[in-house]
């Protein structure tokens, strides 16, 4: 069975602070995908990143960066110089890589950036 | 990646009634997924819908409560039947194209009063 744990349910930071959202996963699959999604108050899911289990390179996209460590089964997400527009719920998710696999979501971390 | 049109975006319904949610995809996809997100909770898979066969439901979800249709490779509906306030949630459809390429609809925010 697959499981995604986001231990931080709510985080508040002051604007311009850096913040890291933690994600730990469990899977028996040798090949899998990891994701991060952003869900603003409007409710839609905004895709942020997909990472293949074979690719452990860290990735940076503007103020966003992701740290994938297979040894600790973690896929953490850092926002640098946070902005009010970053306020949202962030979901870490996991799917198997074979065929048509469902996505298993973590419980989400609600991030509030205070001006 | 696919583009999904999900309707309605939101609705307020009376308890005991039913609501049908539609998802139209701009390309043919084999599998569609339906998720539920209860207030303040994560997304939970309701069922997987393959064209031409019965949907496969996850534990805790039954066809009588959440009937799904999948008449072709670009369209699916989810009906929430005999609604109660506990059904108030966001419902999302999703498709997968290729390895790990998932697209989600914009969601239907349902309130049952």
PDB file of N, CA and C in Angstrom, chain A residues 48-106:
ATOM      1  N   UNK A  48       2.497  21.458  -9.592  1.00  0.00           N
ATOM      2  CA  UNK A  48       3.769  22.147  -9.389  1.00  0.00           C
ATOM      3  C   UNK A  48       4.939  21.350  -9.949  1.00  0.00           C
ATOM      4  N   UNK A  49       5.009  20.068  -9.629  1.00  0.00           N
ATOM      5  CA  UNK A  49       6.141  19.274 -10.057  1.00  0.00           C
ATOM      6  C   UNK A  49       5.810  17.792 -10.043  1.00  0.00           C
ATOM      7  N   UNK A  50       6.452  17.055 -10.937  1.00  0.00           N
ATOM      8  CA  UNK A  50       6.436  15.602 -10.939  1.00  0.00           C
ATOM      9  C   UNK A  50       7.875  15.129 -10.937  1.00  0.00           C
ATOM     10  N   UNK A  51       8.149  14.141 -10.118  1.00  0.00           N
ATOM     11  CA  UNK A  51       9.506  13.603 -10.025  1.00  0.00           C
ATOM     12  C   UNK A  51       9.456  12.097 -10.161  1.00  0.00           C
ATOM     13  N   UNK A  52      10.239  11.549 -11.073  1.00  0.00           N
ATOM     14  CA  UNK A  52      10.372  10.108 -11.243  1.00  0.00           C
ATOM     15  C   UNK A  52      11.313   9.573 -10.172  1.00  0.00           C
ATOM     16  N   UNK A  53      11.032   8.396  -9.671  1.00  0.00           N
ATOM     17  CA  UNK A  53      11.833   7.827  -8.588  1.00  0.00           C
ATOM     18  C   UNK A  53      13.293   7.590  -8.975  1.00  0.00           C
ATOM     19  N   UNK A  54      13.556   7.529 -10.263  1.00  0.00           N
ATOM     20  CA  UNK A  54      14.947   7.326 -10.686  1.00  0.00           C
ATOM     21  C   UNK A  54      15.736   8.625 -10.753  1.00  0.00           C
ATOM     22  N   UNK A  55      15.061   9.721 -10.640  1.00  0.00           N
ATOM     23  CA  UNK A  55      15.712  11.016 -10.793  1.00  0.00           C
ATOM     24  C   UNK A  55      15.783  11.705  -9.441  1.00  0.00           C
ATOM     25  N   UNK A  56      16.930  11.613  -8.800  1.00  0.00           N
ATOM     26  CA  UNK A  56      17.066  12.195  -7.472  1.00  0.00           C
ATOM     27  C   UNK A  56      17.661  13.591  -7.496  1.00  0.00           C
ATOM     28  N   UNK A  57      17.797  14.138  -8.662  1.00  0.00           N
ATOM     29  CA  UNK A  57      18.329  15.492  -8.725  1.00  0.00           C
ATOM     30  C   UNK A  57      17.342  16.465  -8.105  1.00  0.00           C
ATOM     31  N   UNK A  58      17.865  17.400  -7.355  1.00  0.00           N
ATOM     32  CA  UNK A  58      17.009  18.454  -6.832  1.00  0.00           C
ATOM     33  C   UNK A  58      16.607  19.386  -7.968  1.00  0.00           C
ATOM     34  N   UNK A  59      15.497  20.051  -7.785  1.00  0.00           N
ATOM     35  CA  UNK A  59      15.013  20.929  -8.852  1.00  0.00           C
ATOM     36  C   UNK A  59      14.657  22.288  -8.273  1.00  0.00           C
ATOM     37  N   UNK A  60      14.936  23.279  -9.075  1.00  0.00           N
ATOM     38  CA  UNK A  60      14.619  24.652  -8.680  1.00  0.00           C
ATOM     39  C   UNK A  60      13.808  25.278  -9.807  1.00  0.00           C
ATOM     40  N   UNK A  61      12.722  25.945  -9.419  1.00  0.00           N
ATOM     41  CA  UNK A  61      11.917  26.669 -10.382  1.00  0.00           C
ATOM     42  C   UNK A  61      11.549  28.010  -9.756  1.00  0.00           C
ATOM     43  N   UNK A  62      12.277  29.017 -10.100  1.00  0.00           N
ATOM     44  CA  UNK A  62      12.036  30.326  -9.503  1.00  0.00           C
ATOM     45  C   UNK A  62      12.261  30.301  -8.000  1.00  0.00           C
ATOM     46  N   UNK A  63      11.227  30.616  -7.250  1.00  0.00           N
ATOM     47  CA  UNK A  63      11.346  30.633  -5.789  1.00  0.00           C
ATOM     48  C   UNK A  63      11.089  29.255  -5.186  1.00  0.00           C
ATOM     49  N   UNK A  64      10.715  28.309  -6.012  1.00  0.00           N
ATOM     50  CA  UNK A  64      10.392  26.964  -5.545  1.00  0.00           C
ATOM     51  C   UNK A  64      11.571  26.030  -5.753  1.00  0.00           C
ATOM     52  N   UNK A  65      11.791  25.164  -4.781  1.00  0.00           N
ATOM     53  CA  UNK A  65      12.794  24.120  -4.952  1.00  0.00           C
ATOM     54  C   UNK A  65      12.313  22.855  -4.247  1.00  0.00           C
ATOM     55  N   UNK A  66      12.800  21.736  -4.762  1.00  0.00           N
ATOM     56  CA  UNK A  66      12.384  20.450  -4.239  1.00  0.00           C
ATOM     57  C   UNK A  66      13.608  19.602  -3.959  1.00  0.00           C
ATOM     58  N   UNK A  67      13.574  18.922  -2.829  1.00  0.00           N
ATOM     59  CA  UNK A  67      14.671  18.052  -2.404  1.00  0.00           C
ATOM     60  C   UNK A  67      14.158  16.633  -2.270  1.00  0.00           C
ATOM     61  N   UNK A  68      14.593  15.770  -3.169  1.00  0.00           N
ATOM     62  CA  UNK A  68      14.161  14.376  -3.191  1.00  0.00           C
ATOM     63  C   UNK A  68      15.281  13.521  -2.632  1.00  0.00           C
ATOM     64  N   UNK A  69      15.017  12.808  -1.568  1.00  0.00           N
ATOM     65  CA  UNK A  69      16.007  11.920  -0.977  1.00  0.00           C
ATOM     66  C   UNK A  69      15.387  10.532  -0.838  1.00  0.00           C
ATOM     67  N   UNK A  70      15.788   9.655  -1.718  1.00  0.00           N
ATOM     68  CA  UNK A  70      15.242   8.312  -1.725  1.00  0.00           C
ATOM     69  C   UNK A  70      15.628   7.552  -0.456  1.00  0.00           C
ATOM     70  N   UNK A  71      16.813   7.844   0.074  1.00  0.00           N
ATOM     71  CA  UNK A  71      17.299   7.124   1.255  1.00  0.00           C
ATOM     72  C   UNK A  71      16.411   7.337   2.462  1.00  0.00           C
ATOM     73  N   UNK A  72      15.776   8.494   2.512  1.00  0.00           N
ATOM     74  CA  UNK A  72      14.893   8.794   3.642  1.00  0.00           C
ATOM     75  C   UNK A  72      13.423   8.850   3.208  1.00  0.00           C
ATOM     76  N   UNK A  73      13.159   8.484   1.950  1.00  0.00           N
ATOM     77  CA  UNK A  73      11.792   8.515   1.408  1.00  0.00           C
ATOM     78  C   UNK A  73      11.138   9.865   1.649  1.00  0.00           C
ATOM     79  N   UNK A  74      11.865  10.905   1.311  1.00  0.00           N
ATOM     80  CA  UNK A  74      11.332  12.243   1.535  1.00  0.00           C
ATOM     81  C   UNK A  74      11.380  13.059   0.243  1.00  0.00           C
ATOM     82  N   UNK A  75      10.447  13.958   0.122  1.00  0.00           N
ATOM     83  CA  UNK A  75      10.349  14.834  -1.060  1.00  0.00           C
ATOM     84  C   UNK A  75       9.862  16.178  -0.568  1.00  0.00           C
ATOM     85  N   UNK A  76      10.800  16.969  -0.052  1.00  0.00           N
ATOM     86  CA  UNK A  76      10.448  18.224   0.597  1.00  0.00           C
ATOM     87  C   UNK A  76      10.421  19.386  -0.382  1.00  0.00           C
ATOM     88  N   UNK A  77       9.620  20.362  -0.051  1.00  0.00           N
ATOM     89  CA  UNK A  77       9.353  21.508  -0.930  1.00  0.00           C
ATOM     90  C   UNK A  77       9.667  22.790  -0.174  1.00  0.00           C
ATOM     91  N   UNK A  78      10.519  23.602  -0.765  1.00  0.00           N
ATOM     92  CA  UNK A  78      10.917  24.860  -0.136  1.00  0.00           C
ATOM     93  C   UNK A  78      10.476  26.038  -0.990  1.00  0.00           C
ATOM     94  N   UNK A  79       9.866  27.006  -0.342  1.00  0.00           N
ATOM     95  CA  UNK A  79       9.532  28.273  -0.985  1.00  0.00           C
ATOM     96  C   UNK A  79      10.466  29.320  -0.401  1.00  0.00           C
ATOM     97  N   UNK A  80      11.196  29.961  -1.265  1.00  0.00           N
ATOM     98  CA  UNK A  80      12.135  31.006  -0.851  1.00  0.00           C
ATOM     99  C   UNK A  80      11.457  32.362  -0.968  1.00  0.00           C
ATOM    100  N   UNK A  81      11.724  33.204   0.018  1.00  0.00           N
ATOM    101  CA  UNK A  81      11.159  34.567  -0.009  1.00  0.00           C
ATOM    102  C   UNK A  81       9.658  34.511  -0.253  1.00  0.00           C
ATOM    103  N   UNK A  82       8.951  33.901   0.676  1.00  0.00           N
ATOM    104  CA  UNK A  82       7.517  33.652   0.507  1.00  0.00           C
ATOM    105  C   UNK A  82       6.746  34.950   0.267  1.00  0.00           C
ATOM    106  N   UNK A  83       5.646  34.787  -0.455  1.00  0.00           N
ATOM    107  CA  UNK A  83       4.766  35.915  -0.759  1.00  0.00           C
ATOM    108  C   UNK A  83       3.346  35.560  -0.333  1.00  0.00           C
ATOM    109  N   UNK A  84       2.532  36.583  -0.168  1.00  0.00           N
ATOM    110  CA  UNK A  84       1.144  36.356   0.251  1.00  0.00           C
ATOM    111  C   UNK A  84       0.422  35.436  -0.731  1.00  0.00           C
ATOM    112  N   UNK A  85       0.749  35.551  -2.002  1.00  0.00           N
ATOM    113  CA  UNK A  85       0.096  34.712  -3.024  1.00  0.00           C
ATOM    114  C   UNK A  85       0.441  33.232  -2.887  1.00  0.00           C
ATOM    115  N   UNK A  86       1.433  32.937  -2.071  1.00  0.00           N
ATOM    116  CA  UNK A  86       1.779  31.534  -1.828  1.00  0.00           C
ATOM    117  C   UNK A  86       0.830  30.889  -0.824  1.00  0.00           C
ATOM    118  N   UNK A  87       0.003  31.656  -0.185  1.00  0.00           N
ATOM    119  CA  UNK A  87      -0.948  31.112   0.796  1.00  0.00           C
ATOM    120  C   UNK A  87      -1.897  30.151   0.098  1.00  0.00           C
ATOM    121  N   UNK A  88      -1.903  28.914   0.562  1.00  0.00           N
ATOM    122  CA  UNK A  88      -2.708  27.864  -0.068  1.00  0.00           C
ATOM    123  C   UNK A  88      -2.501  26.580   0.728  1.00  0.00           C
ATOM    124  N   UNK A  89      -3.199  25.543   0.297  1.00  0.00           N
ATOM    125  CA  UNK A  89      -2.920  24.208   0.810  1.00  0.00           C
ATOM    126  C   UNK A  89      -2.043  23.491  -0.204  1.00  0.00           C
ATOM    127  N   UNK A  90      -0.990  22.883   0.267  1.00  0.00           N
ATOM    128  CA  UNK A  90      -0.057  22.178  -0.600  1.00  0.00           C
ATOM    129  C   UNK A  90      -0.123  20.679  -0.318  1.00  0.00           C
ATOM    130  N   UNK A  91      -0.316  19.930  -1.396  1.00  0.00           N
ATOM    131  CA  UNK A  91      -0.423  18.475  -1.279  1.00  0.00           C
ATOM    132  C   UNK A  91       0.791  17.812  -1.906  1.00  0.00           C
ATOM    133  N   UNK A  92       1.351  16.874  -1.177  1.00  0.00           N
ATOM    134  CA  UNK A  92       2.341  15.963  -1.718  1.00  0.00           C
ATOM    135  C   UNK A  92       1.593  14.692  -2.122  1.00  0.00           C
ATOM    136  N   UNK A  93       1.987  14.063  -3.223  1.00  0.00           N
ATOM    137  CA  UNK A  93       1.246  12.907  -3.709  1.00  0.00           C
ATOM    138  C   UNK A  93       2.192  11.896  -4.355  1.00  0.00           C
ATOM    139  N   UNK A  94       1.685  10.685  -4.521  1.00  0.00           N
ATOM    140  CA  UNK A  94       2.505   9.567  -4.983  1.00  0.00           C
ATOM    141  C   UNK A  94       1.669   8.676  -5.893  1.00  0.00           C
ATOM    142  N   UNK A  95       2.257   8.196  -6.977  1.00  0.00           N
ATOM    143  CA  UNK A  95       1.588   7.186  -7.792  1.00  0.00           C
ATOM    144  C   UNK A  95       2.594   6.153  -8.228  1.00  0.00           C
ATOM    145  N   UNK A  96       2.098   4.948  -8.520  1.00  0.00           N
ATOM    146  CA  UNK A  96       2.947   3.956  -9.121  1.00  0.00           C
ATOM    147  C   UNK A  96       3.214   4.329 -10.564  1.00  0.00           C
ATOM    148  N   UNK A  97       4.155   3.675 -11.173  1.00  0.00           N
ATOM    149  CA  UNK A  97       4.549   4.044 -12.523  1.00  0.00           C
ATOM    150  C   UNK A  97       4.043   3.082 -13.584  1.00  0.00           C
ATOM    151  N   UNK A  98       3.454   1.985 -13.212  1.00  0.00           N
ATOM    152  CA  UNK A  98       3.010   1.016 -14.195  1.00  0.00           C
ATOM    153  C   UNK A  98       1.546   1.149 -14.516  1.00  0.00           C
ATOM    154  N   UNK A  99       1.208   1.181 -15.787  1.00  0.00           N
ATOM    155  CA  UNK A  99      -0.195   1.206 -16.188  1.00  0.00           C
ATOM    156  C   UNK A  99      -0.905   2.447 -15.689  1.00  0.00           C
ATOM    157  N   UNK A 100      -2.163   2.310 -15.376  1.00  0.00           N
ATOM    158  CA  UNK A 100      -2.982   3.436 -14.945  1.00  0.00           C
ATOM    159  C   UNK A 100      -3.132   3.381 -13.435  1.00  0.00           C
ATOM    160  N   UNK A 101      -2.332   4.179 -12.793  1.00  0.00           N
ATOM    161  CA  UNK A 101      -2.257   4.126 -11.344  1.00  0.00           C
ATOM    162  C   UNK A 101      -2.982   5.302 -10.709  1.00  0.00           C
ATOM    163  N   UNK A 102      -3.650   5.057  -9.610  1.00  0.00           N
ATOM    164  CA  UNK A 102      -4.275   6.150  -8.883  1.00  0.00           C
ATOM    165  C   UNK A 102      -3.216   6.954  -8.163  1.00  0.00           C
ATOM    166  N   UNK A 103      -3.567   8.159  -7.798  1.00  0.00           N
ATOM    167  CA  UNK A 103      -2.664   9.030  -7.059  1.00  0.00           C
ATOM    168  C   UNK A 103      -3.087   9.017  -5.593  1.00  0.00           C
ATOM    169  N   UNK A 104      -2.121   8.811  -4.725  1.00  0.00           N
ATOM    170  CA  UNK A 104      -2.362   8.853  -3.285  1.00  0.00           C
ATOM    171  C   UNK A 104      -1.850  10.180  -2.750  1.00  0.00           C
ATOM    172  N   UNK A 105      -2.729  10.901  -2.070  1.00  0.00           N
ATOM    173  CA  UNK A 105      -2.394  12.226  -1.590  1.00  0.00           C
ATOM    174  C   UNK A 105      -2.096  12.215  -0.100  1.00  0.00           C
ATOM    175  N   UNK A 106      -1.202  13.114   0.292  1.00  0.00           N
ATOM    176  CA  UNK A 106      -1.047  13.411   1.703  1.00  0.00           C
ATOM    177  C   UNK A 106      -2.201  14.274   2.178  1.00  0.00           C
TER     178      UNK A 106
END
